[in-house]
Amino acid sequence: MNQIIETIFNHRSIRKFTEQKLTQEQIKTIVSAAQQASTSSYVMAYSIIGITDESLKGHLANISGQPYVKDNGHLMVFCADLHRVSQLATIEVKEKITESVETTEQFMVSIIDSALAAQNASIVAESMGLGICYIGSLRNNIKRVNDLLELPNHVIPLFGLAIGYPAEHPERKPRLPFNMVYHKNKYQPVNKKQFKEFDETLDHYYQNRSDNTRADTWTEQMIRKYSRQERLDVSPFVKDKKLNKR
Amino acid sequence: MNQIIETIFNHRSIRKFTEQKLTQEQIKTIVSAAQQASTSSYVMAYSIIGITDESLKGHLANISGQPYVKDNGHLMVFCADLHRVSQLATIEVKEKITESVETTEQFMVSIIDSALAAQNASIVAESMGLGICYIGSLRNNIKRVNDLLELPNHVIPLFGLAIGYPAEHPERKPRLPFNMVYHKNKYQPVNKKQFKEFDETLDHYYQNRSDNTRADTWTEQMIRKYSRQERLDVSPFVKDKKLNKR
């Protein structure tokens, strides 16, 4: 097993960090690694906002509801960015380019580009002995995050990435069994027996982990989560920012 | 510099592979690595379809227009998958769950989850001496790919990933300068001088690379690309699949 496989299989999200800040050199390495990821048609349709302003971090932590958004070694916000390419438009092609940028196709491209970059950043951070946690909960108030970061049209915040020296060592969380995720040549819906087996695996994990033990299953978690509609403001917000329009 | 940083900074997309197929063990390692990626609220909202059927590969290669979709060591298609969680709904909460699954917020979650998993797969493949290439051009006819893979509602194909033993050694392609991608505390639009510098860097790369030399800049490429609207069928297709609806 090589070092990369080891690092990837050793991943757990870290939600408690020491006070030690990342150095400029570490940040540079992590961001540069993010930039090496593949990108659709060479568009590189993302921006990374590094947050060092403590008051700004406080606001973002309030939106997220998570203390580790404030207390970490460094915080980045990954944004889907189609503003950069639309800046290139000359008067002759401005309308055409804006129309292209506003399609659902390009919205997908910008999300995929951002996530590929973020995962490179995460793995490199972990390889340096740091821990990471993605912060989707910035979308609890996506408009406010947008305003705090002064994002122009065609740019939206997707998620944060908290990075730092781990001050906790949680167990690895189980993943869906291979056969529930990997299909051969055509899609195969999951059967009841497979769900039940994974529920048992997960219940065992929750009952036996070192911290915050409880009885729970994947089925119950997912039903709880999806039974309330969340973040219905995201869709109109995205369209207001002139993305995902057609 | 550790092995992970080295692998990530050594990335180039490979579009020509030897005939050697991946072993089942290699595929298992790559998919399992994909599964270790972070996932929003533990939803794991993606599926991976491994394509081994030669006739199916031929159809996908025709859609993509790229020979390496057929000629590779293994081909995977990454799909945003919210069908799996909707399968869990009991009669009492079926309507509520379907409504949640169909939001733009969950559409974004499923794309991000898929891309994080794919990037883990890519890095692990590269760490094993394999090359990879993402295939966004499957979205040239997203409906046809969907039909070929028999994807149910709430599942759509996002992109392919061709993997195999490299039969070419292209140069590393430049990336945008650090300061055009990384912002401090708030968004900073790119200035004309920065665009011009990157255009010069890229023109130098194109004129001097070992294969397929040409004169070109990033500005010209992006204007060419975005001046024609592409894949306008993606948006209605996604909505037909009951995603990104509200």
CSV table of C-alpha atoms in Angstrom, one decimal:
chain,number,residue,atom,x,y,z
A,1,MET,CA,0.0,0.0,0.0
A,2,ASN,CA,1.5,3.3,-1.0
A,3,GLN,CA,1.3,6.6,1.0
A,4,ILE,CA,-1.5,8.0,-1.0
A,5,ILE,CA,-3.8,5.0,-0.5
A,6,GLU,CA,-2.9,5.1,3.1
A,7,THR,CA,-3.8,8.8,3.5
A,8,ILE,CA,-7.0,8.4,1.7
A,9,PHE,CA,-8.2,5.4,3.6
A,10,ASN,CA,-7.2,7.1,6.8
A,11,HIS,CA,-9.5,10.1,6.2
A,12,ARG,CA,-11.9,11.2,8.9
A,13,SER,CA,-13.3,14.7,9.2
A,14,ILE,CA,-11.7,16.8,12.0
A,15,ARG,CA,-13.9,19.2,13.9
A,16,LYS,CA,-11.5,20.2,16.6
A,17,PHE,CA,-8.2,21.8,15.9
A,18,THR,CA,-5.3,23.2,18.0
A,19,GLU,CA,-4.7,26.9,17.9
A,20,GLN,CA,-1.7,26.6,15.6
A,21,LYS,CA,-2.1,28.5,12.4
A,22,LEU,CA,-1.0,27.3,9.0
A,23,THR,CA,2.1,29.0,7.6
A,24,GLN,CA,1.9,31.0,4.3
A,25,GLU,CA,4.0,28.2,2.7
A,26,GLN,CA,1.5,25.6,3.8
A,27,ILE,CA,-1.4,27.6,2.4
A,28,LYS,CA,0.5,28.1,-0.9
A,29,THR,CA,1.2,24.4,-1.2
A,30,ILE,CA,-2.4,23.5,-0.5
A,31,VAL,CA,-3.9,26.0,-3.0
A,32,SER,CA,-1.4,25.2,-5.7
A,33,ALA,CA,-2.2,21.5,-5.3
A,34,ALA,CA,-5.9,22.4,-5.6
A,35,GLN,CA,-5.1,24.1,-8.9
A,36,GLN,CA,-3.5,21.0,-10.4
A,37,ALA,CA,-6.8,19.2,-10.5
A,38,SER,CA,-8.4,18.4,-13.8
A,39,THR,CA,-10.7,21.1,-15.1
A,40,SER,CA,-13.4,21.1,-17.7
A,41,SER,CA,-12.3,22.6,-21.0
A,42,TYR,CA,-9.5,24.4,-19.1
A,43,VAL,CA,-12.0,26.8,-17.6
A,44,MET,CA,-10.8,26.5,-14.0
A,45,ALA,CA,-14.2,27.8,-13.0
A,46,TYR,CA,-13.6,28.3,-9.2
A,47,SER,CA,-12.1,30.7,-6.8
A,48,ILE,CA,-10.8,30.1,-3.3
A,49,ILE,CA,-11.3,32.8,-0.6
A,50,GLY,CA,-8.8,32.4,2.3
A,51,ILE,CA,-10.4,33.8,5.5
A,52,THR,CA,-8.0,35.3,8.0
A,53,ASP,CA,-10.1,38.2,9.3
A,54,GLU,CA,-11.3,37.1,12.8
A,55,SER,CA,-14.5,39.1,12.7
A,56,LEU,CA,-15.4,37.6,9.3
A,57,LYS,CA,-14.6,34.1,10.6
A,58,GLY,CA,-17.0,34.9,13.5
A,59,HIS,CA,-19.8,35.8,11.1
A,60,LEU,CA,-19.3,32.6,9.0
A,61,ALA,CA,-19.2,30.5,12.2
A,62,ASN,CA,-22.5,32.0,13.2
A,63,ILE,CA,-24.1,31.2,9.8
A,64,SER,CA,-22.7,27.6,10.0
A,65,GLY,CA,-23.5,27.0,13.6
A,66,GLN,CA,-20.1,25.2,13.9
A,67,PRO,CA,-17.3,26.4,16.2
A,68,TYR,CA,-14.6,24.9,14.0
A,69,VAL,CA,-15.4,27.5,11.3
A,70,LYS,CA,-13.8,30.0,13.6
A,71,ASP,CA,-11.4,27.8,15.5
A,72,ASN,CA,-9.0,26.2,13.0
A,73,GLY,CA,-5.5,26.6,11.4
A,74,HIS,CA,-7.0,28.2,8.3
A,75,LEU,CA,-10.4,28.6,6.6
A,76,MET,CA,-11.0,28.6,2.9
A,77,VAL,CA,-14.3,29.1,1.0
A,78,PHE,CA,-14.6,27.4,-2.3
A,79,CYS,CA,-16.7,29.3,-4.8
A,80,ALA,CA,-18.0,28.4,-8.3
A,81,ASP,CA,-16.6,31.2,-10.4
A,82,LEU,CA,-17.8,31.9,-14.0
A,83,HIS,CA,-17.2,35.7,-13.5
A,84,ARG,CA,-13.5,35.3,-14.5
A,85,VAL,CA,-14.3,34.0,-17.9
A,86,SER,CA,-17.1,36.5,-18.4
A,87,GLN,CA,-14.6,39.3,-17.7
A,88,LEU,CA,-12.8,38.2,-20.9
A,89,ALA,CA,-15.8,39.0,-23.2
A,90,THR,CA,-15.3,41.8,-25.7
A,91,ILE,CA,-18.2,44.0,-26.6
A,92,GLU,CA,-18.9,42.0,-29.7
A,93,VAL,CA,-19.5,38.7,-27.9
A,94,LYS,CA,-20.6,39.9,-24.5
A,95,GLU,CA,-24.2,38.8,-24.8
A,96,LYS,CA,-23.3,35.4,-26.2
A,97,ILE,CA,-20.8,34.7,-23.5
A,98,THR,CA,-23.2,35.8,-20.7
A,99,GLU,CA,-25.9,33.5,-22.2
A,100,SER,CA,-23.5,30.5,-22.1
A,101,VAL,CA,-22.3,31.2,-18.6
A,102,GLU,CA,-25.8,31.2,-17.3
A,103,THR,CA,-26.7,27.7,-18.5
A,104,THR,CA,-27.2,24.7,-16.1
A,105,GLU,CA,-24.5,22.9,-18.0
A,106,GLN,CA,-21.9,25.6,-17.0
A,107,PHE,CA,-23.3,25.7,-13.5
A,108,MET,CA,-22.5,22.0,-13.2
A,109,VAL,CA,-19.0,22.6,-14.7
A,110,SER,CA,-18.3,25.2,-12.1
A,111,ILE,CA,-19.4,23.0,-9.2
A,112,ILE,CA,-17.4,20.0,-10.5
A,113,ASP,CA,-14.3,22.1,-11.1
A,114,SER,CA,-14.5,23.5,-7.6
A,115,ALA,CA,-15.0,20.2,-5.9
A,116,LEU,CA,-12.1,18.5,-7.8
A,117,ALA,CA,-9.8,21.4,-6.6
A,118,ALA,CA,-11.1,21.1,-3.0
A,119,GLN,CA,-10.5,17.4,-2.8
A,120,ASN,CA,-6.9,17.9,-4.0
A,121,ALA,CA,-6.5,20.5,-1.3
A,122,SER,CA,-7.9,18.2,1.3
A,123,ILE,CA,-5.7,15.3,0.4
A,124,VAL,CA,-2.5,17.4,0.3
A,125,ALA,CA,-3.5,18.9,3.7
A,126,GLU,CA,-4.0,15.5,5.2
A,127,SER,CA,-0.6,14.3,3.7
A,128,MET,CA,1.0,17.1,5.7
A,129,GLY,CA,-0.4,15.9,9.0
A,130,LEU,CA,-3.3,18.3,9.0
A,131,GLY,CA,-7.0,17.5,9.4
A,132,ILE,CA,-9.8,19.0,7.3
A,133,CYS,CA,-13.6,19.4,7.4
A,134,TYR,CA,-15.9,20.5,4.6
A,135,ILE,CA,-18.5,23.0,5.7
A,136,GLY,CA,-21.7,22.7,3.6
A,137,SER,CA,-23.5,24.6,6.4
A,138,LEU,CA,-22.3,27.9,5.0
A,139,ARG,CA,-25.3,27.4,2.7
A,140,ASN,CA,-27.5,27.9,5.8
A,141,ASN,CA,-27.5,31.5,4.6
A,142,ILE,CA,-25.8,31.5,1.2
A,143,LYS,CA,-26.9,35.1,0.4
A,144,ARG,CA,-25.2,36.4,3.6
A,145,VAL,CA,-21.9,34.5,2.9
A,146,ASN,CA,-22.1,35.9,-0.7
A,147,ASP,CA,-22.4,39.4,0.7
A,148,LEU,CA,-19.7,39.0,3.3
A,149,LEU,CA,-17.2,37.8,0.7
A,150,GLU,CA,-18.4,40.5,-1.9
A,151,LEU,CA,-18.9,38.0,-4.6
A,152,PRO,CA,-19.9,39.4,-8.0
A,153,ASN,CA,-22.5,38.0,-10.4
A,154,HIS,CA,-21.6,34.5,-11.7
A,155,VAL,CA,-19.8,33.6,-8.5
A,156,ILE,CA,-21.4,31.7,-5.6
A,157,PRO,CA,-20.0,30.2,-2.4
A,158,LEU,CA,-20.3,26.4,-2.4
A,159,PHE,CA,-18.7,25.2,0.8
A,160,GLY,CA,-16.0,26.0,3.3
A,161,LEU,CA,-12.9,24.0,4.1
A,162,ALA,CA,-11.6,24.2,7.7
A,163,ILE,CA,-7.9,23.0,7.9
A,164,GLY,CA,-5.7,22.7,11.0
A,165,TYR,CA,-3.7,20.5,13.4
A,166,PRO,CA,-6.1,17.8,14.7
A,167,ALA,CA,-7.1,18.1,18.4
A,168,GLU,CA,-9.2,15.0,18.2
A,169,HIS,CA,-8.9,11.5,16.8
A,170,PRO,CA,-12.3,10.3,15.8
A,171,GLU,CA,-12.9,6.8,14.4
A,172,ARG,CA,-13.3,6.3,10.7
A,173,LYS,CA,-16.9,6.4,9.7
A,174,PRO,CA,-18.2,3.4,7.7
A,175,ARG,CA,-19.1,3.9,4.0
A,176,LEU,CA,-21.8,2.2,2.0
A,177,PRO,CA,-20.8,-1.3,0.9
A,178,PHE,CA,-19.0,-1.4,-2.4
A,179,ASN,CA,-21.9,-3.1,-4.2
A,180,MET,CA,-24.3,-0.4,-3.3
A,181,VAL,CA,-22.2,2.3,-5.0
A,182,TYR,CA,-20.5,0.4,-7.9
A,183,HIS,CA,-22.6,-0.9,-10.7
A,184,LYS,CA,-21.6,-2.9,-13.8
A,185,ASN,CA,-22.6,-1.5,-17.1
A,186,LYS,CA,-26.1,-0.5,-15.9
A,187,TYR,CA,-27.7,0.9,-12.8
A,188,GLN,CA,-28.9,-1.6,-10.2
A,189,PRO,CA,-31.2,-0.2,-7.5
A,190,VAL,CA,-30.3,-1.2,-3.9
A,191,ASN,CA,-32.4,-4.0,-2.4
A,192,LYS,CA,-33.9,-4.1,1.1
A,193,LYS,CA,-31.4,-6.6,2.4
A,194,GLN,CA,-28.5,-4.4,1.4
A,195,PHE,CA,-30.0,-1.4,3.2
A,196,LYS,CA,-30.7,-3.5,6.3
A,197,GLU,CA,-27.1,-4.8,6.4
A,198,PHE,CA,-25.7,-1.3,6.2
A,199,ASP,CA,-28.1,-0.1,8.9
A,200,GLU,CA,-26.7,-2.8,11.1
A,201,THR,CA,-23.1,-1.9,10.4
A,202,LEU,CA,-23.8,1.7,11.2
A,203,ASP,CA,-25.8,1.0,14.3
A,204,HIS,CA,-22.8,-1.0,15.5
A,205,TYR,CA,-20.5,1.9,14.8
A,206,TYR,CA,-22.6,4.4,16.6
A,207,GLN,CA,-23.1,2.2,19.6
A,208,ASN,CA,-19.4,1.5,19.9
A,209,ARG,CA,-17.6,4.6,19.0
A,210,SER,CA,-15.5,6.3,21.7
A,211,ASP,CA,-17.5,9.6,21.7
A,212,ASN,CA,-21.2,10.6,21.4
A,213,THR,CA,-22.5,7.0,21.2
A,214,ARG,CA,-26.1,6.5,20.2
A,215,ALA,CA,-28.5,4.1,18.5
A,216,ASP,CA,-29.1,5.1,14.9
A,217,THR,CA,-29.2,3.8,11.4
A,218,TRP,CA,-28.6,5.2,7.9
A,219,THR,CA,-32.2,4.8,7.0
A,220,GLU,CA,-33.4,6.7,10.0
A,221,GLN,CA,-30.8,9.5,9.5
A,222,MET,CA,-31.7,10.0,5.9
A,223,ILE,CA,-35.4,10.0,6.6
A,224,ARG,CA,-34.9,12.6,9.3
A,225,LYS,CA,-32.8,14.7,7.0
A,226,TYR,CA,-35.0,14.6,3.9
A,227,SER,CA,-38.3,14.9,5.8
A,228,ARG,CA,-37.7,18.6,6.2
A,229,GLN,CA,-37.0,20.8,3.2
A,230,GLU,CA,-33.7,22.7,3.7
A,231,ARG,CA,-32.3,25.7,2.0
A,232,LEU,CA,-35.1,26.5,-0.4
A,233,ASP,CA,-33.5,29.9,-0.8
A,234,VAL,CA,-30.5,28.4,-2.6
A,235,SER,CA,-32.4,28.0,-5.9
A,236,PRO,CA,-33.6,31.6,-6.3
A,237,PHE,CA,-30.3,32.9,-4.9
A,238,VAL,CA,-28.4,31.0,-7.6
A,239,LYS,CA,-30.6,32.4,-10.3
A,240,ASP,CA,-30.3,35.9,-8.9
A,241,LYS,CA,-26.5,35.5,-9.3
A,242,LYS,CA,-27.2,34.7,-13.0
A,243,LEU,CA,-26.3,31.0,-12.8
A,244,ASN,CA,-28.3,27.9,-13.6
A,245,LYS,CA,-30.9,29.9,-15.5
A,246,ARG,CA,-31.6,27.8,-18.5
B,1,MET,CA,8.0,16.9,-0.7
B,2,ASN,CA,5.9,13.9,0.1
B,3,GLN,CA,4.7,11.3,-2.4
B,4,ILE,CA,1.1,12.8,-2.5
B,5,ILE,CA,2.3,16.3,-3.3
B,6,GLU,CA,4.6,14.8,-5.9
B,7,THR,CA,1.7,12.8,-7.5
B,8,ILE,CA,-0.7,15.7,-7.5
B,9,PHE,CA,1.8,18.2,-9.0
B,10,ASN,CA,2.7,15.6,-11.6
B,11,HIS,CA,-0.8,15.3,-12.9
B,12,ARG,CA,-1.6,15.6,-16.6
B,13,SER,CA,-4.6,14.1,-18.4
B,14,ILE,CA,-3.8,11.0,-20.4
B,15,ARG,CA,-5.7,10.5,-23.6
B,16,LYS,CA,-3.8,7.5,-25.0
B,17,PHE,CA,-3.6,4.2,-23.1
B,18,THR,CA,-2.0,0.8,-23.7
B,19,GLU,CA,-4.3,-2.2,-24.2
B,20,GLN,CA,-3.7,-3.5,-20.7
B,21,LYS,CA,-6.9,-3.8,-18.6
B,22,LEU,CA,-7.1,-3.0,-14.9
B,23,THR,CA,-7.4,-6.0,-12.6
B,24,GLN,CA,-10.5,-6.4,-10.4
B,25,GLU,CA,-8.2,-5.7,-7.5
B,26,GLN,CA,-7.1,-2.3,-9.0
B,27,ILE,CA,-10.8,-1.4,-9.7
B,28,LYS,CA,-11.8,-2.3,-6.1
B,29,THR,CA,-9.0,-0.2,-4.6
B,30,ILE,CA,-9.9,2.8,-6.8
B,31,VAL,CA,-13.6,2.6,-6.1
B,32,SER,CA,-13.1,2.1,-2.4
B,33,ALA,CA,-10.8,5.1,-2.3
B,34,ALA,CA,-13.5,7.1,-4.0
B,35,GLN,CA,-15.8,6.1,-1.2
B,36,GLN,CA,-13.5,7.5,1.5
B,37,ALA,CA,-14.0,11.1,0.3
B,38,SER,CA,-16.0,13.5,2.5
B,39,THR,CA,-19.8,13.5,1.8
B,40,SER,CA,-22.4,16.1,2.7
B,41,SER,CA,-24.5,14.9,5.7
B,42,TYR,CA,-23.3,11.4,5.1
B,43,VAL,CA,-25.6,11.1,2.0
B,44,MET,CA,-23.0,9.6,-0.3
B,45,ALA,CA,-25.1,10.9,-3.2
B,46,TYR,CA,-23.3,9.3,-6.1
B,47,SER,CA,-23.0,6.0,-8.0
B,48,ILE,CA,-20.2,4.8,-10.2
B,49,ILE,CA,-21.0,2.7,-13.2
B,50,GLY,CA,-18.0,0.5,-14.4
B,51,ILE,CA,-18.3,-0.1,-18.1
B,52,THR,CA,-16.8,-3.3,-19.4
B,53,ASP,CA,-19.3,-4.1,-22.2
B,54,GLU,CA,-17.4,-3.3,-25.5
B,55,SER,CA,-20.5,-2.4,-27.4
B,56,LEU,CA,-21.6,0.0,-24.7
B,57,LYS,CA,-18.1,1.6,-24.6
B,58,GLY,CA,-18.4,2.1,-28.4
B,59,HIS,CA,-21.7,3.9,-28.0
B,60,LEU,CA,-20.3,6.1,-25.2
B,61,ALA,CA,-17.2,6.8,-27.4
B,62,ASN,CA,-19.4,7.9,-30.2
B,63,ILE,CA,-21.3,10.3,-28.0
B,64,SER,CA,-18.1,11.7,-26.6
B,65,GLY,CA,-16.3,11.8,-29.9
B,66,GLN,CA,-13.1,10.7,-28.1
B,67,PRO,CA,-11.4,7.4,-28.9
B,68,TYR,CA,-10.0,7.0,-25.4
B,69,VAL,CA,-13.5,6.5,-24.1
B,70,LYS,CA,-13.3,3.1,-25.8
B,71,ASP,CA,-9.6,2.4,-25.7
B,72,ASN,CA,-8.5,2.4,-22.1
B,73,GLY,CA,-7.8,0.1,-19.1
B,74,HIS,CA,-11.1,0.8,-17.5
B,75,LEU,CA,-14.0,3.2,-17.9
B,76,MET,CA,-16.2,4.5,-15.1
B,77,VAL,CA,-19.2,6.9,-15.3
B,78,PHE,CA,-19.8,9.0,-12.2
B,79,CYS,CA,-23.5,9.8,-11.6
B,80,ALA,CA,-25.2,12.1,-9.2
B,81,ASP,CA,-27.5,9.8,-7.3
B,82,LEU,CA,-30.4,10.8,-5.1
B,83,HIS,CA,-32.4,7.8,-6.0
B,84,ARG,CA,-30.7,5.7,-3.3
B,85,VAL,CA,-31.9,7.9,-0.5
B,86,SER,CA,-35.4,8.3,-2.0
B,87,GLN,CA,-35.7,4.5,-2.0
B,88,LEU,CA,-35.6,4.7,1.8
B,89,ALA,CA,-38.8,6.7,2.0
B,90,THR,CA,-41.7,5.0,3.8
B,91,ILE,CA,-45.2,5.8,2.5
B,92,GLU,CA,-45.8,8.4,5.3
B,93,VAL,CA,-42.8,10.6,4.2
B,94,LYS,CA,-42.6,9.7,0.6
B,95,GLU,CA,-43.9,13.1,-0.7
B,96,LYS,CA,-41.7,15.1,1.7
B,97,ILE,CA,-38.6,13.3,0.8
B,98,THR,CA,-39.2,13.5,-3.0
B,99,GLU,CA,-39.7,17.3,-2.6
B,100,SER,CA,-36.4,17.6,-0.7
B,101,VAL,CA,-34.5,15.5,-3.3
B,102,GLU,CA,-35.7,17.7,-6.1
B,103,THR,CA,-34.3,21.0,-4.8
B,104,THR,CA,-31.3,22.8,-6.3
B,105,GLU,CA,-29.6,22.5,-2.9
B,106,GLN,CA,-29.6,18.7,-3.1
B,107,PHE,CA,-28.7,18.8,-6.8
B,108,MET,CA,-25.5,20.7,-5.8
B,109,VAL,CA,-24.9,18.3,-2.9
B,110,SER,CA,-25.0,15.3,-5.3
B,111,ILE,CA,-22.6,16.9,-7.8
B,112,ILE,CA,-20.2,17.9,-5.1
B,113,ASP,CA,-20.3,14.4,-3.5
B,114,SER,CA,-19.7,12.8,-6.9
B,115,ALA,CA,-16.7,15.1,-7.8
B,116,LEU,CA,-15.0,14.6,-4.4
B,117,ALA,CA,-15.2,10.8,-4.9
B,118,ALA,CA,-14.0,11.0,-8.5
B,119,GLN,CA,-11.0,13.1,-7.5
B,120,ASN,CA,-10.0,10.5,-4.8
B,121,ALA,CA,-10.3,7.8,-7.5
B,122,SER,CA,-8.1,9.8,-9.9
B,123,ILE,CA,-5.3,10.4,-7.4
B,124,VAL,CA,-5.2,6.8,-6.2
B,125,ALA,CA,-5.1,5.6,-9.8
B,126,GLU,CA,-2.2,8.0,-10.6
B,127,SER,CA,-0.4,6.8,-7.4
B,128,MET,CA,-0.6,3.3,-8.9
B,129,GLY,CA,1.2,4.4,-12.1
B,130,LEU,CA,-2.0,4.7,-14.1
B,131,GLY,CA,-3.2,7.7,-16.0
B,132,ILE,CA,-6.7,9.2,-16.1
B,133,CYS,CA,-8.8,11.6,-18.1
B,134,TYR,CA,-12.2,13.1,-17.1
B,135,ILE,CA,-14.8,12.9,-19.9
B,136,GLY,CA,-17.3,15.8,-19.7
B,137,SER,CA,-18.1,15.2,-23.3
B,138,LEU,CA,-20.5,12.4,-22.3
B,139,ARG,CA,-22.8,15.4,-21.7
B,140,ASN,CA,-22.8,15.9,-25.5
B,141,ASN,CA,-25.9,13.6,-25.4
B,142,ILE,CA,-26.7,13.3,-21.7
B,143,LYS,CA,-30.1,11.7,-22.4
B,144,ARG,CA,-28.6,9.0,-24.5
B,145,VAL,CA,-26.0,8.2,-21.8
B,146,ASN,CA,-28.8,8.1,-19.3
B,147,ASP,CA,-30.8,5.6,-21.4
B,148,LEU,CA,-27.8,3.4,-22.1
B,149,LEU,CA,-27.0,3.1,-18.4
B,150,GLU,CA,-30.7,2.7,-17.5
B,151,LEU,CA,-30.5,5.4,-14.8
B,152,PRO,CA,-33.8,5.8,-12.8
B,153,ASN,CA,-35.3,9.2,-11.8
B,154,HIS,CA,-33.0,11.3,-9.4
B,155,VAL,CA,-29.9,9.9,-11.1
B,156,ILE,CA,-28.0,11.6,-13.9
B,157,PRO,CA,-24.6,10.9,-15.5
B,158,LEU,CA,-22.1,13.7,-14.8
B,159,PHE,CA,-18.8,12.7,-16.4
B,160,GLY,CA,-16.8,9.6,-17.3
B,161,LEU,CA,-13.3,8.7,-16.0
B,162,ALA,CA,-11.0,6.8,-18.4
B,163,ILE,CA,-8.2,5.0,-16.5
B,164,GLY,CA,-5.3,3.0,-17.9
B,165,TYR,CA,-1.6,2.6,-18.4
B,166,PRO,CA,-0.3,5.7,-20.2
B,167,ALA,CA,0.9,5.4,-23.8
B,168,GLU,CA,1.8,9.1,-24.0
B,169,HIS,CA,3.7,11.5,-21.8
B,170,PRO,CA,2.3,15.0,-22.4
B,171,GLU,CA,3.7,18.1,-20.8
B,172,ARG,CA,2.0,19.5,-17.7
B,173,LYS,CA,-0.4,22.2,-18.7
B,174,PRO,CA,0.0,25.6,-16.9
B,175,ARG,CA,-2.6,26.7,-14.4
B,176,LEU,CA,-3.9,30.2,-13.7
B,177,PRO,CA,-1.4,32.1,-11.5
B,178,PHE,CA,-2.0,31.7,-7.7
B,179,ASN,CA,-3.2,35.3,-7.3
B,180,MET,CA,-5.9,34.9,-9.9
B,181,VAL,CA,-7.5,32.0,-8.0
B,182,TYR,CA,-6.8,32.7,-4.4
B,183,HIS,CA,-8.4,35.8,-2.7
B,184,LYS,CA,-7.9,37.2,0.8
B,185,ASN,CA,-11.1,37.7,2.8
B,186,LYS,CA,-13.1,39.1,-0.2
B,187,TYR,CA,-13.3,38.6,-3.9
B,188,GLN,CA,-10.9,40.5,-6.1
B,189,PRO,CA,-11.7,40.6,-9.8
B,190,VAL,CA,-8.8,39.8,-12.1
B,191,ASN,CA,-7.1,42.8,-13.8
B,192,LYS,CA,-6.2,43.1,-17.5
B,193,LYS,CA,-2.5,42.8,-16.8
B,194,GLN,CA,-3.0,39.5,-15.0
B,195,PHE,CA,-5.0,38.1,-18.0
B,196,LYS,CA,-2.3,39.3,-20.4
B,197,GLU,CA,0.5,37.6,-18.4
B,198,PHE,CA,-1.3,34.3,-18.3
B,199,ASP,CA,-2.1,34.6,-22.1
B,200,GLU,CA,1.7,35.0,-22.7
B,201,THR,CA,2.5,32.0,-20.4
B,202,LEU,CA,0.0,29.9,-22.3
B,203,ASP,CA,1.0,31.0,-25.7
B,204,HIS,CA,4.6,30.0,-24.8
B,205,TYR,CA,3.4,26.6,-23.7
B,206,TYR,CA,1.4,25.9,-26.9
B,207,GLN,CA,4.2,27.1,-29.2
B,208,ASN,CA,6.8,24.9,-27.4
B,209,ARG,CA,5.1,21.7,-26.4
B,210,SER,CA,6.3,18.5,-28.1
B,211,ASP,CA,3.0,17.7,-29.8
B,212,ASN,CA,0.2,19.7,-31.5
B,213,THR,CA,2.0,23.1,-31.3
B,214,ARG,CA,-0.1,26.2,-32.1
B,215,ALA,CA,-0.5,29.8,-31.3
B,216,ASP,CA,-3.3,30.4,-28.8
B,217,THR,CA,-4.1,32.2,-25.6
B,218,TRP,CA,-6.5,31.5,-22.7
B,219,THR,CA,-8.6,34.6,-23.6
B,220,GLU,CA,-9.0,33.4,-27.2
B,221,GLN,CA,-9.8,29.8,-26.1
B,222,MET,CA,-12.5,31.0,-23.6
B,223,ILE,CA,-14.0,33.4,-26.1
B,224,ARG,CA,-14.2,30.6,-28.7
B,225,LYS,CA,-15.7,28.2,-26.2
B,226,TYR,CA,-18.3,30.5,-24.7
B,227,SER,CA,-19.3,32.2,-27.9
B,228,ARG,CA,-21.4,29.2,-28.8
B,229,GLN,CA,-24.0,27.9,-26.4
B,230,GLU,CA,-23.4,24.3,-25.7
B,231,ARG,CA,-25.6,21.5,-24.3
B,232,LEU,CA,-28.8,23.5,-23.8
B,233,ASP,CA,-30.6,20.1,-23.5
B,234,VAL,CA,-28.9,19.5,-20.1
B,235,SER,CA,-31.2,21.8,-18.2
B,236,PRO,CA,-34.5,20.3,-19.3
B,237,PHE,CA,-33.1,16.8,-19.1
B,238,VAL,CA,-32.1,17.4,-15.4
B,239,LYS,CA,-35.6,18.6,-14.6
B,240,ASP,CA,-37.1,15.7,-16.4
B,241,LYS,CA,-35.0,13.4,-14.1
B,242,LYS,CA,-36.6,15.3,-11.2
B,243,LEU,CA,-33.6,17.1,-10.0
B,244,ASN,CA,-32.8,20.9,-9.7
B,245,LYS,CA,-36.5,21.7,-9.9
B,246,ARG,CA,-36.9,24.3,-7.2
